[in-house]
Amino acid sequence: MSEVIVALDLPSGSEAIRLLDRLAEVQWVKVGAILMTREGPELVRVLVERGLKVFLDLKWHDIPNTVAEAVSAAGALGVSMATVHTLGGAAMMEAAAKAAGSRPALVGVTVLTSHDSASYSRAVGRRGVDLDREVERQSGEAVQAGLAGIVCSPQEVPAVRGVVGPERWIVVPGIRGQGDARGDQARVATAGRAAASGATHLVVGRPITQALDPAAAFRGLVEEARCSGF
Ligand code: C5P
């Protein structure tokens, strides 16, 4: 069954804690660039002490030594999952995987869910990139380097599963209900569709954090994922 990870993209740690006080059943939270920059590692410690599994999503893309040291620091903080960019290359991913050992689970960010083919093709200076094939290609590199999973859009999950095998994690942002605003996300699907296609973790931010009733929104997503899960 897919697990729902709440992306804490909020302006302050105190707002994140207030939200979590309303989400009694949540097990996984994601701390990204916004809260890490505002609050630093102390917030991660607080979340870990609350018994939450923390996904530290800083999407590292740097030289191998720097990324490996950052991964070790995340492990020492008690982080359960962290991200590197697969375009950082094989040597970077291998160094990161070696530094991680069994924790944190390192997952490789492939093509950001905010890209469509046109914007990604422009970013990499190639014409008409087929995003399914590109995500498959990057997933293969990540598996070879020893990463524990992949971050991709819900639309590529079946293709990625074929590359990474049955055990690795497939983590998908870009979760939107039928009536939800897409915002800056381009490649989206519902929680039900993402779960049915075999994603192991669904990352959801604004559909929960901006809901009038975040607890009801969270429960609805968990239920949708449970009913549709593979
Ligand atoms: O608010 P929303 O549900 O769009 O949030 C999605 C979260 O997932 C954000 O925190 C974003 O940084 C993250 N993410 C993403 N696309 C990726 C990787 C991570 O949207 N490819």
PDB file of N, CA, C and O in Angstrom, residues 72-97:
ATOM      1  N   SER A  72      25.739  11.744   5.037  1.00  0.00           N
ATOM      2  CA  SER A  72      26.132  11.285   6.377  1.00  0.00           C
ATOM      3  C   SER A  72      25.517  12.171   7.448  1.00  0.00           C
ATOM      4  O   SER A  72      25.048  11.683   8.484  1.00  0.00           O
ATOM      5  N   ALA A  73      25.497  13.484   7.209  1.00  0.00           N
ATOM      6  CA  ALA A  73      24.908  14.415   8.182  1.00  0.00           C
ATOM      7  C   ALA A  73      23.419  14.136   8.345  1.00  0.00           C
ATOM      8  O   ALA A  73      22.880  14.179   9.462  1.00  0.00           O
ATOM      9  N   ALA A  74      22.739  13.838   7.241  1.00  0.00           N
ATOM     10  CA  ALA A  74      21.306  13.529   7.314  1.00  0.00           C
ATOM     11  C   ALA A  74      21.080  12.243   8.114  1.00  0.00           C
ATOM     12  O   ALA A  74      20.148  12.161   8.927  1.00  0.00           O
ATOM     13  N   GLY A  75      21.939  11.258   7.919  1.00  0.00           N
ATOM     14  CA  GLY A  75      21.820  10.008   8.672  1.00  0.00           C
ATOM     15  C   GLY A  75      21.979  10.261  10.170  1.00  0.00           C
ATOM     16  O   GLY A  75      21.220   9.744  10.988  1.00  0.00           O
ATOM     17  N   ALA A  76      22.946  11.110  10.523  1.00  0.00           N
ATOM     18  CA  ALA A  76      23.186  11.409  11.941  1.00  0.00           C
ATOM     19  C   ALA A  76      22.004  12.154  12.561  1.00  0.00           C
ATOM     20  O   ALA A  76      21.760  12.049  13.757  1.00  0.00           O
ATOM     21  N   LEU A  77      21.258  12.891  11.738  1.00  0.00           N
ATOM     22  CA  LEU A  77      20.078  13.625  12.237  1.00  0.00           C
ATOM     23  C   LEU A  77      18.883  12.708  12.479  1.00  0.00           C
ATOM     24  O   LEU A  77      17.882  13.125  13.040  1.00  0.00           O
ATOM     25  N   GLY A  78      18.953  11.497  11.948  1.00  0.00           N
ATOM     26  CA  GLY A  78      17.828  10.573  12.114  1.00  0.00           C
ATOM     27  C   GLY A  78      16.833  10.616  10.971  1.00  0.00           C
ATOM     28  O   GLY A  78      15.697  10.129  11.096  1.00  0.00           O
ATOM     29  N   VAL A  79      17.273  11.182   9.834  1.00  0.00           N
ATOM     30  CA  VAL A  79      16.403  11.258   8.654  1.00  0.00           C
ATOM     31  C   VAL A  79      16.184   9.850   8.073  1.00  0.00           C
ATOM     32  O   VAL A  79      17.110   9.046   8.020  1.00  0.00           O
ATOM     33  N   SER A  80      14.961   9.557   7.641  1.00  0.00           N
ATOM     34  CA  SER A  80      14.651   8.225   7.109  1.00  0.00           C
ATOM     35  C   SER A  80      14.820   8.116   5.599  1.00  0.00           C
ATOM     36  O   SER A  80      15.077   7.041   5.068  1.00  0.00           O
ATOM     37  N   MET A  81      14.617   9.241   4.898  1.00  0.00           N
ATOM     38  CA  MET A  81      14.748   9.219   3.425  1.00  0.00           C
ATOM     39  C   MET A  81      15.298  10.572   2.981  1.00  0.00           C
ATOM     40  O   MET A  81      14.991  11.590   3.613  1.00  0.00           O
ATOM     41  N   ALA A  82      16.107  10.565   1.918  1.00  0.00           N
ATOM     42  CA  ALA A  82      16.676  11.823   1.408  1.00  0.00           C
ATOM     43  C   ALA A  82      16.831  11.710  -0.104  1.00  0.00           C
ATOM     44  O   ALA A  82      16.838  10.606  -0.657  1.00  0.00           O
ATOM     45  N   THR A  83      16.957  12.877  -0.748  1.00  0.00           N
ATOM     46  CA  THR A  83      17.006  12.903  -2.214  1.00  0.00           C
ATOM     47  C   THR A  83      18.343  13.411  -2.764  1.00  0.00           C
ATOM     48  O   THR A  83      18.945  14.339  -2.221  1.00  0.00           O
ATOM     49  N   VAL A  84      18.753  12.800  -3.865  1.00  0.00           N
ATOM     50  CA  VAL A  84      19.824  13.351  -4.701  1.00  0.00           C
ATOM     51  C   VAL A  84      19.267  13.444  -6.122  1.00  0.00           C
ATOM     52  O   VAL A  84      18.314  12.745  -6.462  1.00  0.00           O
ATOM     53  N   HIS A  85      19.855  14.324  -6.929  1.00  0.00           N
ATOM     54  CA  HIS A  85      19.440  14.409  -8.341  1.00  0.00           C
ATOM     55  C   HIS A  85      20.165  13.340  -9.144  1.00  0.00           C
ATOM     56  O   HIS A  85      21.393  13.243  -9.071  1.00  0.00           O
ATOM     57  N   THR A  86      19.439  12.574  -9.926  1.00  0.00           N
ATOM     58  CA  THR A  86      20.117  11.549 -10.719  1.00  0.00           C
ATOM     59  C   THR A  86      21.070  12.176 -11.748  1.00  0.00           C
ATOM     60  O   THR A  86      22.070  11.560 -12.110  1.00  0.00           O
ATOM     61  N   LEU A  87      20.794  13.417 -12.171  1.00  0.00           N
ATOM     62  CA  LEU A  87      21.688  14.050 -13.146  1.00  0.00           C
ATOM     63  C   LEU A  87      23.020  14.466 -12.529  1.00  0.00           C
ATOM     64  O   LEU A  87      23.914  14.925 -13.237  1.00  0.00           O
ATOM     65  N   GLY A  88      23.160  14.270 -11.200  1.00  0.00           N
ATOM     66  CA  GLY A  88      24.474  14.469 -10.579  1.00  0.00           C
ATOM     67  C   GLY A  88      25.488  13.446 -11.073  1.00  0.00           C
ATOM     68  O   GLY A  88      26.696  13.632 -10.923  1.00  0.00           O
ATOM     69  N   GLY A  89      24.986  12.345 -11.645  1.00  0.00           N
ATOM     70  CA  GLY A  89      25.871  11.374 -12.280  1.00  0.00           C
ATOM     71  C   GLY A  89      26.211  10.174 -11.410  1.00  0.00           C
ATOM     72  O   GLY A  89      25.965  10.158 -10.196  1.00  0.00           O
ATOM     73  N   ALA A  90      26.798   9.169 -12.078  1.00  0.00           N
ATOM     74  CA  ALA A  90      27.046   7.881 -11.423  1.00  0.00           C
ATOM     75  C   ALA A  90      27.982   8.009 -10.225  1.00  0.00           C
ATOM     76  O   ALA A  90      27.708   7.463  -9.153  1.00  0.00           O
ATOM     77  N   ALA A  91      29.083   8.754 -10.380  1.00  0.00           N
ATOM     78  CA  ALA A  91      30.056   8.834  -9.279  1.00  0.00           C
ATOM     79  C   ALA A  91      29.422   9.496  -8.056  1.00  0.00           C
ATOM     80  O   ALA A  91      29.637   9.066  -6.915  1.00  0.00           O
ATOM     81  N   MET A  92      28.624  10.535  -8.295  1.00  0.00           N
ATOM     82  CA  MET A  92      27.964  11.216  -7.177  1.00  0.00           C
ATOM     83  C   MET A  92      26.975  10.277  -6.482  1.00  0.00           C
ATOM     84  O   MET A  92      26.946  10.170  -5.257  1.00  0.00           O
ATOM     85  N   MET A  93      26.162   9.582  -7.278  1.00  0.00           N
ATOM     86  CA  MET A  93      25.155   8.690  -6.675  1.00  0.00           C
ATOM     87  C   MET A  93      25.820   7.530  -5.935  1.00  0.00           C
ATOM     88  O   MET A  93      25.372   7.119  -4.867  1.00  0.00           O
ATOM     89  N   GLU A  94      26.899   6.999  -6.510  1.00  0.00           N
ATOM     90  CA  GLU A  94      27.597   5.883  -5.835  1.00  0.00           C
ATOM     91  C   GLU A  94      28.174   6.337  -4.503  1.00  0.00           C
ATOM     92  O   GLU A  94      28.052   5.635  -3.486  1.00  0.00           O
ATOM     93  N   ALA A  95      28.790   7.514  -4.476  1.00  0.00           N
ATOM     94  CA  ALA A  95      29.357   8.030  -3.216  1.00  0.00           C
ATOM     95  C   ALA A  95      28.245   8.264  -2.200  1.00  0.00           C
ATOM     96  O   ALA A  95      28.395   7.968  -1.008  1.00  0.00           O
ATOM     97  N   ALA A  96      27.121   8.768  -2.674  1.00  0.00           N
ATOM     98  CA  ALA A  96      25.993   9.049  -1.776  1.00  0.00           C
ATOM     99  C   ALA A  96      25.434   7.746  -1.207  1.00  0.00           C
ATOM    100  O   ALA A  96      25.159   7.647  -0.006  1.00  0.00           O
ATOM    101  N   ALA A  97      25.268   6.742  -2.076  1.00  0.00           N
ATOM    102  CA  ALA A  97      24.708   5.461  -1.627  1.00  0.00           C
ATOM    103  C   ALA A  97      25.635   4.805  -0.608  1.00  0.00           C
ATOM    104  O   ALA A  97      25.185   4.244   0.401  1.00  0.00           O
TER     105      ALA A  97
END
